[in-house]
XYZ file of C-alpha atoms in Angstrom:
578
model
C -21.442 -16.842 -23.924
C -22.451 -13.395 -24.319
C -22.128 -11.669 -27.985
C -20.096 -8.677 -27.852
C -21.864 -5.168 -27.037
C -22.006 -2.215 -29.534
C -18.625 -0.087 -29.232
C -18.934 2.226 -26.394
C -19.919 5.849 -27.293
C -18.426 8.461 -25.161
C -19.604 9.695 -22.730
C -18.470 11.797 -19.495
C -20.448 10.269 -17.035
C -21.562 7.059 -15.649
C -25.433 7.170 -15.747
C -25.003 8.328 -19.123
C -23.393 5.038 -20.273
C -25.648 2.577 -17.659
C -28.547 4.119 -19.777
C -26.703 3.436 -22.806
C -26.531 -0.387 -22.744
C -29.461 -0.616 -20.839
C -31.088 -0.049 -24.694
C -28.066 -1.276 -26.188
C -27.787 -4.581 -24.975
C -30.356 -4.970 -22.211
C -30.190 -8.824 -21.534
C -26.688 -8.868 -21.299
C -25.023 -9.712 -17.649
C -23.602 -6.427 -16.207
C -22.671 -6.894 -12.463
C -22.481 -10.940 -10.522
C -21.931 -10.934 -7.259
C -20.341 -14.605 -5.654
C -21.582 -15.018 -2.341
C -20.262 -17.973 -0.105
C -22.019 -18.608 2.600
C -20.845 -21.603 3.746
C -16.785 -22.156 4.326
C -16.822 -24.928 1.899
C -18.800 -23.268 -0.733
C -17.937 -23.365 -4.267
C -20.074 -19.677 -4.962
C -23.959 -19.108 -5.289
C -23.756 -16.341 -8.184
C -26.452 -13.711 -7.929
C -26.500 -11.882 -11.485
C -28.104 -7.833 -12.659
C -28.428 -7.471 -16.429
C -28.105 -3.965 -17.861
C -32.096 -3.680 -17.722
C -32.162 -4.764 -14.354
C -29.172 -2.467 -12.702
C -30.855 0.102 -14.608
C -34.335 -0.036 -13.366
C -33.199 -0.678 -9.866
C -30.624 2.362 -9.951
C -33.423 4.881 -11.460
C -35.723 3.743 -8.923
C -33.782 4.126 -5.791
C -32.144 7.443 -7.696
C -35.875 8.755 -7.127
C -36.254 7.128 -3.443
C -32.805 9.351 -2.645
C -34.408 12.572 -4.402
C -36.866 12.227 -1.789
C -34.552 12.109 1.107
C -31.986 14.958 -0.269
C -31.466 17.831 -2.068
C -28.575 17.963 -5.541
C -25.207 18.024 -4.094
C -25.595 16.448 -0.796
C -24.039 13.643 0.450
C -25.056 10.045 0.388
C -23.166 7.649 2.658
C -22.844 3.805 1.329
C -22.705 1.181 4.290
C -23.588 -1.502 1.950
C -21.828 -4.691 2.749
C -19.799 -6.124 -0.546
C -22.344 -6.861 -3.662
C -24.568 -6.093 -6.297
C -26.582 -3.605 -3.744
C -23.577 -1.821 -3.583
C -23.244 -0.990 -7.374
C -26.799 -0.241 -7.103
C -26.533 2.345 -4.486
C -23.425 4.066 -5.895
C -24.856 4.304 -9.270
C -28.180 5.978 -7.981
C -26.426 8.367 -5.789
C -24.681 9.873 -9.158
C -27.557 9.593 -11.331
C -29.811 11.242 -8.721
C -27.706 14.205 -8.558
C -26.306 13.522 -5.350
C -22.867 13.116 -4.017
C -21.487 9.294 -2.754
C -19.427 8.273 0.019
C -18.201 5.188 -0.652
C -17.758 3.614 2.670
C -18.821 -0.041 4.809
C -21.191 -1.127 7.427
C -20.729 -0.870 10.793
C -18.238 -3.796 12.599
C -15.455 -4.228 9.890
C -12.568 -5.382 12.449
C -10.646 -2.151 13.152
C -12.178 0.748 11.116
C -15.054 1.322 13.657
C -12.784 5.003 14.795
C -12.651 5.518 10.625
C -15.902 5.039 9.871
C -17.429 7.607 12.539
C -15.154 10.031 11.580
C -15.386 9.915 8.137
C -19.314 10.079 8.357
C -18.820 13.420 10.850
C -16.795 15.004 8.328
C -18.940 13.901 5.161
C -21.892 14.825 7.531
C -24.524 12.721 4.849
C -27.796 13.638 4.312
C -28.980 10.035 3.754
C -27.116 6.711 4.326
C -28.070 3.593 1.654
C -27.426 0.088 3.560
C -29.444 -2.982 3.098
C -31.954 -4.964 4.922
C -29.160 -7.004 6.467
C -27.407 -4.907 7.722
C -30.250 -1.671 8.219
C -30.524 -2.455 12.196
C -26.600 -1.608 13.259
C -26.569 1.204 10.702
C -30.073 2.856 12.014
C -28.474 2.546 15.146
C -24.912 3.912 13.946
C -26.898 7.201 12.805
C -29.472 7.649 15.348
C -27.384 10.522 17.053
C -27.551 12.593 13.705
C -31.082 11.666 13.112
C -30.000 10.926 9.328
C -32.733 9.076 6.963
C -31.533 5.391 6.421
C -32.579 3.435 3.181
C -32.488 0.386 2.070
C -31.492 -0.557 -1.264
C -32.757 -4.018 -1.762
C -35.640 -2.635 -0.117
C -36.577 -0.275 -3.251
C -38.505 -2.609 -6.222
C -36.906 -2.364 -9.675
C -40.693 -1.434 -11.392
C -41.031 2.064 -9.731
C -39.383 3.842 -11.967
C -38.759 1.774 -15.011
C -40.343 4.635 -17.061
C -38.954 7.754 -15.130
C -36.704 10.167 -16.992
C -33.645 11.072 -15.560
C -31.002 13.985 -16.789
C -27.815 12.898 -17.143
C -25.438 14.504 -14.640
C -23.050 17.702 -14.898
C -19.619 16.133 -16.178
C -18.105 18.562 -13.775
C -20.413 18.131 -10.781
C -18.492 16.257 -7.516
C -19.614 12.681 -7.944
C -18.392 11.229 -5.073
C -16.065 11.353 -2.158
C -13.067 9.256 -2.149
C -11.835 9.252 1.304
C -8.265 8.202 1.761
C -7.265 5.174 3.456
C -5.023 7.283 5.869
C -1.744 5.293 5.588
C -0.141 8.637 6.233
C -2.292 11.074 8.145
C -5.715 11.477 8.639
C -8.413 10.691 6.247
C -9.586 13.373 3.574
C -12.306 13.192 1.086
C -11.258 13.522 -2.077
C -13.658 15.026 -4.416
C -13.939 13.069 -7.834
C -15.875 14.677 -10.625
C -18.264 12.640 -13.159
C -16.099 13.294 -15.479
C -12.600 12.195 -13.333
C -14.244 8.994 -12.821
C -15.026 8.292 -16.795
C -11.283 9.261 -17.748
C -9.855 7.210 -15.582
C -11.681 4.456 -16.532
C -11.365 5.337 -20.075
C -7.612 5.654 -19.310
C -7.283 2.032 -16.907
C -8.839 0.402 -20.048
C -6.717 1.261 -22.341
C -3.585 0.871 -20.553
C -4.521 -2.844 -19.355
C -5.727 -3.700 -23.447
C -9.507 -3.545 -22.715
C -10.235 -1.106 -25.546
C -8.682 -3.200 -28.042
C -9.862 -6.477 -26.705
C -13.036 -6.548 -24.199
C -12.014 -8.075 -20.848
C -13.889 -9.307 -17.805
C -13.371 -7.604 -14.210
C -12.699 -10.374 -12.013
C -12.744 -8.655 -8.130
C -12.557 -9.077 -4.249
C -10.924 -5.468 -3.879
C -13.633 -3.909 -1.513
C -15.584 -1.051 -3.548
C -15.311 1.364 -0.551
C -11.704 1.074 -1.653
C -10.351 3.358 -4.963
C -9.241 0.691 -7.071
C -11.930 -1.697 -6.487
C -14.672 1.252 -7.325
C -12.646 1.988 -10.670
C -12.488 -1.279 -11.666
C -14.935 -3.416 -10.707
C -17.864 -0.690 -11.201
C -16.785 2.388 -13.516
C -14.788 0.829 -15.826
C -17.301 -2.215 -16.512
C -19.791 0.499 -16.448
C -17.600 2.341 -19.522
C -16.987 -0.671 -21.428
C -20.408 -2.460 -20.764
C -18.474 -5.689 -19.714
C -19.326 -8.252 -17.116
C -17.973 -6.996 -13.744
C -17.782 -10.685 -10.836
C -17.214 -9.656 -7.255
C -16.693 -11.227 -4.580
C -16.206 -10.478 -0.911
C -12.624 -9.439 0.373
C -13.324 -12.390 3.351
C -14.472 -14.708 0.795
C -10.941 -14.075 -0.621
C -9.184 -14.086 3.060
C -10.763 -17.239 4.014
C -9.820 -19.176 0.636
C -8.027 -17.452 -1.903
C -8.329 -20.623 -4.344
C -11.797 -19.021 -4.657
C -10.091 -15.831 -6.516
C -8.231 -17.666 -9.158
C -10.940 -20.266 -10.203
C -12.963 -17.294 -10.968
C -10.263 -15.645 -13.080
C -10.004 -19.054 -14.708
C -13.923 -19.180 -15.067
C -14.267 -15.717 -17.089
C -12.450 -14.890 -20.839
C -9.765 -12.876 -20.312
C -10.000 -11.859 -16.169
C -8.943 -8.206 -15.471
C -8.380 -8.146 -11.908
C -5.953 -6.230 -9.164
C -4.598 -6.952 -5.670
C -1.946 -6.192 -3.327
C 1.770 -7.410 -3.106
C 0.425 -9.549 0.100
C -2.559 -11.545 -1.676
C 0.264 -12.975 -4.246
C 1.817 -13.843 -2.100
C -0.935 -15.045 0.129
C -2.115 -16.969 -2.811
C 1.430 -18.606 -2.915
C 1.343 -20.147 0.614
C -2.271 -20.645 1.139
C -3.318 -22.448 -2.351
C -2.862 -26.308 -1.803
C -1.856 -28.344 -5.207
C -5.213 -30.169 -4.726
C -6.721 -27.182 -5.642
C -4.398 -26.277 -8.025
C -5.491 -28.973 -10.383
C -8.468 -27.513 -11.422
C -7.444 -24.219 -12.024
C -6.640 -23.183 -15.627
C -4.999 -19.560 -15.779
C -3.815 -19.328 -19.701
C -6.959 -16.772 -20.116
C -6.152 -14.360 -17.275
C -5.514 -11.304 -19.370
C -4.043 -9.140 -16.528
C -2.736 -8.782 -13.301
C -2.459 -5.188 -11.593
C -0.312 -5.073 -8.435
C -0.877 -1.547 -7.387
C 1.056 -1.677 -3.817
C 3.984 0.391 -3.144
C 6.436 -0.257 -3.789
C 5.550 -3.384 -6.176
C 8.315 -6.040 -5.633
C 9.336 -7.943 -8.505
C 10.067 -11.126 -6.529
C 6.186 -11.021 -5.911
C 5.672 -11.259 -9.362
C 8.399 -14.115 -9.861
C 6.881 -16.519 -7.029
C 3.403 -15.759 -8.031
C 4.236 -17.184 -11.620
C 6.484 -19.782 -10.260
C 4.017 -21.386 -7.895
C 0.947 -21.256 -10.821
C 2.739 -21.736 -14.256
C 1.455 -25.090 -14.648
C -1.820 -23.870 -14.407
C -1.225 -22.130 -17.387
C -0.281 -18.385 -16.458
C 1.554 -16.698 -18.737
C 4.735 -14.639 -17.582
C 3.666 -11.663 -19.183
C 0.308 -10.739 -17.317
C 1.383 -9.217 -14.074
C 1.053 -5.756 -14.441
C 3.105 -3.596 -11.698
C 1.195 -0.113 -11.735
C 1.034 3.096 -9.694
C -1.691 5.045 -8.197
C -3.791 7.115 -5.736
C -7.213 8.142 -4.921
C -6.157 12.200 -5.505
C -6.013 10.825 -9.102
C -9.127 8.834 -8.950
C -6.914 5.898 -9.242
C -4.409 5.213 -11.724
C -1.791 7.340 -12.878
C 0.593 4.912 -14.769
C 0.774 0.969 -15.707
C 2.862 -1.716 -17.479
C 1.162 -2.884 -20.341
C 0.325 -6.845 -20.428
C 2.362 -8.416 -22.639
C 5.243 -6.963 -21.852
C 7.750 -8.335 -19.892
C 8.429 -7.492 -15.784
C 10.777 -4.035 -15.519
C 13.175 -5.361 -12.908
C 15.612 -2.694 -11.299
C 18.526 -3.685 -8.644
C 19.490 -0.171 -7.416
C 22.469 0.635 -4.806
C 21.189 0.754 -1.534
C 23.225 3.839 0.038
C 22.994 6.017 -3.448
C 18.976 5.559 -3.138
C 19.428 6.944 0.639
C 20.774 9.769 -0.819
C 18.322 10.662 -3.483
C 19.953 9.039 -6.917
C 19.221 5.537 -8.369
C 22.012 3.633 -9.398
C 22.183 0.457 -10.767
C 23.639 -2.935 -8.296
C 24.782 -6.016 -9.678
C 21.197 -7.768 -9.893
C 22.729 -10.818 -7.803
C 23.633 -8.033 -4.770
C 22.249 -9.349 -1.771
C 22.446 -6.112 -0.720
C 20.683 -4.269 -3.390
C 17.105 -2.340 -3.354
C 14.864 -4.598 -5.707
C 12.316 -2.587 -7.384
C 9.921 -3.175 -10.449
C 9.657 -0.263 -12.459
C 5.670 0.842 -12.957
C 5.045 1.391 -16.204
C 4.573 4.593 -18.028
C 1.262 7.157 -17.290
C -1.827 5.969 -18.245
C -3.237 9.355 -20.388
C -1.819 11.798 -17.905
C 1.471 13.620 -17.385
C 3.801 12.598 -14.774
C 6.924 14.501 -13.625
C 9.215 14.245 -10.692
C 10.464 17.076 -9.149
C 12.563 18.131 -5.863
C 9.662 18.765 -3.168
C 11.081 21.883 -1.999
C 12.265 23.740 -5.409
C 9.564 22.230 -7.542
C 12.502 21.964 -10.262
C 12.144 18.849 -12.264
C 14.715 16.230 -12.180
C 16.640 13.964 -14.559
C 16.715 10.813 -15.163
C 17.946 8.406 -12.080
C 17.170 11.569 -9.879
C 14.768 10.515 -6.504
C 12.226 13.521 -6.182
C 8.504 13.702 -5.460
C 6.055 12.400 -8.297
C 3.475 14.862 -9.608
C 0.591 14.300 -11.926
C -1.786 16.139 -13.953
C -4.707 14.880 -15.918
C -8.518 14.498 -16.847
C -8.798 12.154 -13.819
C -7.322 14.595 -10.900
C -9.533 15.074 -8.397
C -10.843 18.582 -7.497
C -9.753 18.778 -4.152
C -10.364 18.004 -0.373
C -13.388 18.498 0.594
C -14.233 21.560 2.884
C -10.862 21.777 2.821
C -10.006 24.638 0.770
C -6.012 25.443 2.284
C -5.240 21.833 2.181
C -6.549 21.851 -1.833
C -5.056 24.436 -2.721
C -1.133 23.036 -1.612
C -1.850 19.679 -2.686
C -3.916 19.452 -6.323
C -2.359 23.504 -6.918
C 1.048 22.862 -7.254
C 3.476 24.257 -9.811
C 6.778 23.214 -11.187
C 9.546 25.704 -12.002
C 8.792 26.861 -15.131
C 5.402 25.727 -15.976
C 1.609 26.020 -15.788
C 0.479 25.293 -12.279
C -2.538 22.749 -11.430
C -0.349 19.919 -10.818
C -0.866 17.367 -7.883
C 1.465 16.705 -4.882
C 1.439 12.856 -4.786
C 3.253 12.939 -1.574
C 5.370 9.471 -3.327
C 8.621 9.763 -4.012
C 10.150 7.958 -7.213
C 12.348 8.030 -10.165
C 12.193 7.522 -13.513
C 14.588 4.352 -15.131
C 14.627 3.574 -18.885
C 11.384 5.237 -19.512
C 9.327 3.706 -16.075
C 8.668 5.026 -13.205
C 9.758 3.634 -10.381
C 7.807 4.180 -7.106
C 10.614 3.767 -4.125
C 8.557 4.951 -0.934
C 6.437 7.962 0.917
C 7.511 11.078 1.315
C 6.245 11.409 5.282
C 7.759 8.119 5.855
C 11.046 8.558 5.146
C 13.411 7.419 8.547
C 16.099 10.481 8.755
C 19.070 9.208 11.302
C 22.621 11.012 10.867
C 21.098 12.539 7.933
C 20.973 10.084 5.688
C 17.179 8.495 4.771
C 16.327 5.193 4.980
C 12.884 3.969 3.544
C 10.628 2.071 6.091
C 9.394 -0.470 3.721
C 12.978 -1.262 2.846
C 13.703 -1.532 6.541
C 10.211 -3.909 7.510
C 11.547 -6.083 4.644
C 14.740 -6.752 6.057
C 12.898 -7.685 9.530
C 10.459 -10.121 7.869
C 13.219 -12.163 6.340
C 15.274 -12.262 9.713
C 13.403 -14.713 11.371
C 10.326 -17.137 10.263
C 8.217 -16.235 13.271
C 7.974 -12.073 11.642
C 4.890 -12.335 9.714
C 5.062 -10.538 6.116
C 3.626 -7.466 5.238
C 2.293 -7.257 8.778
C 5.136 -4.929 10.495
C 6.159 -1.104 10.502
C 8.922 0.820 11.280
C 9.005 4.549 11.694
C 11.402 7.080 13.715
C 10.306 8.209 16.982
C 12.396 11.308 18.952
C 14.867 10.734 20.960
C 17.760 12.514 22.849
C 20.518 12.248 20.390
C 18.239 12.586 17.619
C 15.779 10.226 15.283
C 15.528 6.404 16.713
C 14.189 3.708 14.651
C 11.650 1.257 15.843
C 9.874 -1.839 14.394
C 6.694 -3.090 15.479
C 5.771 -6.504 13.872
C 3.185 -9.271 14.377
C 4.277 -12.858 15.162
C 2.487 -15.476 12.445
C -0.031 -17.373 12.919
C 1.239 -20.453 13.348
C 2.918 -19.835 16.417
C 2.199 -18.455 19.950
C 4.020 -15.585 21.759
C 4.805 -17.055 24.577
C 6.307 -20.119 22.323
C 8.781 -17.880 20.644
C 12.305 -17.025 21.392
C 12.003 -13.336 21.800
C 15.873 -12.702 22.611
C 16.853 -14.557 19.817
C 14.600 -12.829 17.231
C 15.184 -9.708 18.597
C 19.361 -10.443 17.837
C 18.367 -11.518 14.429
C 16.094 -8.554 13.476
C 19.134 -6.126 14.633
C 22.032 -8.239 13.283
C 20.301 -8.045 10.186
C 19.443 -4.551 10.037
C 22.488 -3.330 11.761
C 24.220 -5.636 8.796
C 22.295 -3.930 5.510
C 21.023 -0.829 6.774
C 23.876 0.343 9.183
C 20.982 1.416 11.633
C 20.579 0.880 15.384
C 17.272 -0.510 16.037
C 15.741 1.238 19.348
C 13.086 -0.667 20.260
C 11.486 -4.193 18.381
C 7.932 -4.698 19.367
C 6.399 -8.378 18.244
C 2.483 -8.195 18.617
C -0.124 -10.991 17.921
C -1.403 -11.250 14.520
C -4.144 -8.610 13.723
C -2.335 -5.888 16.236
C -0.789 -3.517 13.601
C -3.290 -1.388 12.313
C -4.028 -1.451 8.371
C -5.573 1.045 6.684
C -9.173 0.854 4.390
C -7.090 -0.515 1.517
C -4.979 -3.298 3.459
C -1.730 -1.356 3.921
C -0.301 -0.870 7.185
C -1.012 2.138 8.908
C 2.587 3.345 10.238
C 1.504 6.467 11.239
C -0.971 4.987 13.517
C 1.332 2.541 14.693
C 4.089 4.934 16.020
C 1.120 6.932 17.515
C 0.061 4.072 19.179
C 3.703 3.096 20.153
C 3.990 6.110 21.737
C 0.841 5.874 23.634
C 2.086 2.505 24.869
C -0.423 0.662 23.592
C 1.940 -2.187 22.715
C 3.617 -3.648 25.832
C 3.862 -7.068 25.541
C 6.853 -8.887 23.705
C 8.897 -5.527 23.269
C 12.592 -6.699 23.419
C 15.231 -3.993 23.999
């Protein structure tokens, strides 16, 4: 095992500290990627050291100099892997700007991808040799130099100086993942990016104890970059990825690494838990031991505490301990993350009255209310101030009170970029009676016993009679109406209508079954009995679509915006019961 590295100086930008242990502790393992590239493999593990990630990133750092001028934009289309850290890492330290983004043909982001590269409008695009062919042809049309990172030998710049960055300098663009409108580029600073690291660290125990980032979050995606690159990069710890289809295809293959590494760091969504429930056999349960997993962040929103409960449930015998799931809050304006629940401390569980959350105040339910809204609370901010305010005042609100969260810290972004009028509403906002520079999350929450508690999105609310109704609350009910509605793989939004707002839900079947071996009358009466029955609302239309239909967005979540545009296009014909 490796000894432990000197204590990490402090620094305000990444290059700064990849130099740093690159003399520090230069044989040490920084960055392992686990391919599989069979469907039964158990991993091939391709390793960097600090030496080696730093020779390779200085030398292609000097290959992108050649190609660009400081402050211009460097698209990534690297697929998942060591090559990516590489490229991202020699982007910042050469000055230049990244774009953290994929190659060409990830299922269903082909329309994202070319417009986030016409917006970013890059002055050089880093790929690899695998996949330089479809990317070469991707840019042709802009005539924009392609590189390839694997491409670039280690040696040709071993000795090269290279001037640590301006802590205030953009040093990359985070682009959304457009869950709720189109995507923006965020611009993150050098210095953003090393506080929120610093601050993720601390609030997970990583400062106190060192931990190892265990990933298959993609690192196009916020948290994934933040957690499997910069904060590894801050702490000089071991960082194992993996790919996000390795994960998809078996997810036994994510928890036998966290069992594999002393004390696994590692995040996902509400539906891999859950994924991980269904899909894990007991066969390969037996050889998992969990005891060392230090933490588990579940970042979605909002975080469901029966998540939690089944995920320990189904993998306590394997030796996970109660106390590591780690419901937090966050978004890429911030960098990342904004607040956390510490590990060690046990799940924030909060049954809230249904109708009183419709109407902006959180009061408690009996916790055995079949009725009631079940919500874990997130934590407490992570080095940054939170507040939650009404939206349209900007007064701040008590305890219990629903309003829109807003943040300020080291780790808020700058702004949208080339989007100066947009910037200025969102990351310039001020709350009645205080200093402005505050950001407009665009969440809505509340704040319970000290944690906040994340209960939807502001543009999603449903508004019908006047009264809100959250969608996520609403898709919920659906999935547990009938077995055939696959989880986490619906949406429902309002559409117009002549007496006002109507509600529609547009869900995938499972996989296990067929369309045209489904009951669609029946599990349309079920879905509306059972939203009629807790929600009081009239469903207008029920749409059931083959699995893969609903769009998602970069990070996993569904798209509803792009759903109900797409309902409304009548692109989904098939199955609709009425």
């Amino acid at each position: 095992m490796d000894s432990r590295p000197p204590l990490a100086p402090v620094y305000r930008t990444l290059p700064e500290y990849l130099r740093h242990w690159a003399e520090t502790a230069p044989d040490r393992r920084a960055f392992t990627f686990v391919d599989h590239p069979a469907p039964r493999s158990r991993g091939v593990h391709r390793t960097l050291t600090w030496r080696s990630l730093d020779s390779r990133v200085r030398a292609l750092a000097a290959r992108l100099a050649e190609e660009a001028e400081p402050g211009a934009r460097v698209a990534l289309l690297c697929p998942q892997g060591t090559e990516y850290v590489t490229g991202f890492l020699a982007a910042l330290t050469a000055g230049l700007v990244a774009v953290p983004l994929y190659p060409p043909g990830l299922p269903g982001h082909g329309d994202r991808l070319t417009g986030v590269l016409a917006d970013a409008l890059p002055a050089v695009v880093a790929t690899t040799s695998g996949a330089v062919a479809e990317v070469a042809d991707l840019c042709s049309g802009a005539r924009v130099p392609v590189v390839a990172v694997d491409r670039i030998p280690g040696i040709a710049a071993r000795d090269r100086p290279v001037a640590a960055p301006d802590p205030g300098a953009t040093a990359y663009l985070q682009y959304t993942s457009g869950s709720t409108r189109a995507p923006a580029g965020v611009e993150i600073t050098h210095a953003n990016v090393v506080a929120n690291a610093r601050q993720a660290l601390a609030a997970y125990g990583a400062d106190a104890a060192p931990v190892t980032c265990v990933g298959w979050l993609p690192l196009y995606h916020d948290m994934g970059l933040v957690l499997s690159v910069a904060a590894p990069v801050v702490q000089g710890r071991l960082s194992v990825l993996m790919d996000p289809a390795a994960f998809l295809h078996e997810p036994a293959r994510w928890l036998r690494l966290l069992g594999a590494h002393p004390r696994a760091l590692s995040a996902a969504p509400n539906f891999a838990y859950d994924y991980c429930v269904s899909a894990v056999s007991d066969e390969q349960k037996t050889e998992l031991r969990l005891d060392g997993v230090a933490a588990l962040i579940n970042g979605s929103e909002p975080v469901r505490p029966g998540t939690a409960d089944r995920f320990h449930a189904a993998f306590a015998a394997q030796g996970l301990a109660a106390d590591v799931h780690c419901p937090s809050y966050g978004l890429a304006e911030a960098t990342v993350f904004v607040s956390a629940t510490r590990p060690g401390e046990p799940l924030r569980r909060f049954a809230l009255d249904r109708d009183a959350l419709a109407a902006g105040k959180a009061l408690p339910a009996r916790p055995d209310d079949a009725d009631a809204v079940q919500l874990a609370g997130c934590g407490t901010p992570a080095g940054q101030q939170v507040r939650v305010v009404d939206p349209g005042s900007g007064d701040s609100l008590a305890e219990g009170e629903v309003g829109e969260i807003w943040v300020r810290g080291p780790n808020v972004g700058r702004g949208y970029w080339d989007n100066e009028a947009q910037s200025r509403r969102v990351f310039g906002a001020r709350p009645a009676g205080a200093p402005g520079g505050w950001l407009r999350t665009g969440d809505l929450g509340t704040v319970l016993d000290g944690q906040l508690v994340v209960t939807g999105r502001l543009k999603d609310l449903i508004v019908v009679d006047g009264r809100n109704h959250y969608p996520q609350d609403v898709e919920a009910t659906v999935q547990d109406a009938h077995p055939a509605v696959r989880r986490d793989r619906l949406a429902a939004f309002g559409v117009p209508g002549d007496g006002g707002e109507r509600v529609v839900v547009v869900a995938e079947h499972t996989r296990a079954t067929r369309l045209d071996g489904i009951d669609l009358p029946a599990l349309g009466r079920a879905v509306r009995a059972a939203v009629s029955t807790r929600h009081g609302l009239r469903l207008a239309d029920v749409v059931l679509v083959a699995p893969g239909a609903v769009p998602r967005t970069s990070s996993g979540k569904v798209a509803r915006s792009l759903t109900r545009a797409r309902y409304l296009a009548g692109a989904f014909g098939a199955g609709t019961m009425r």
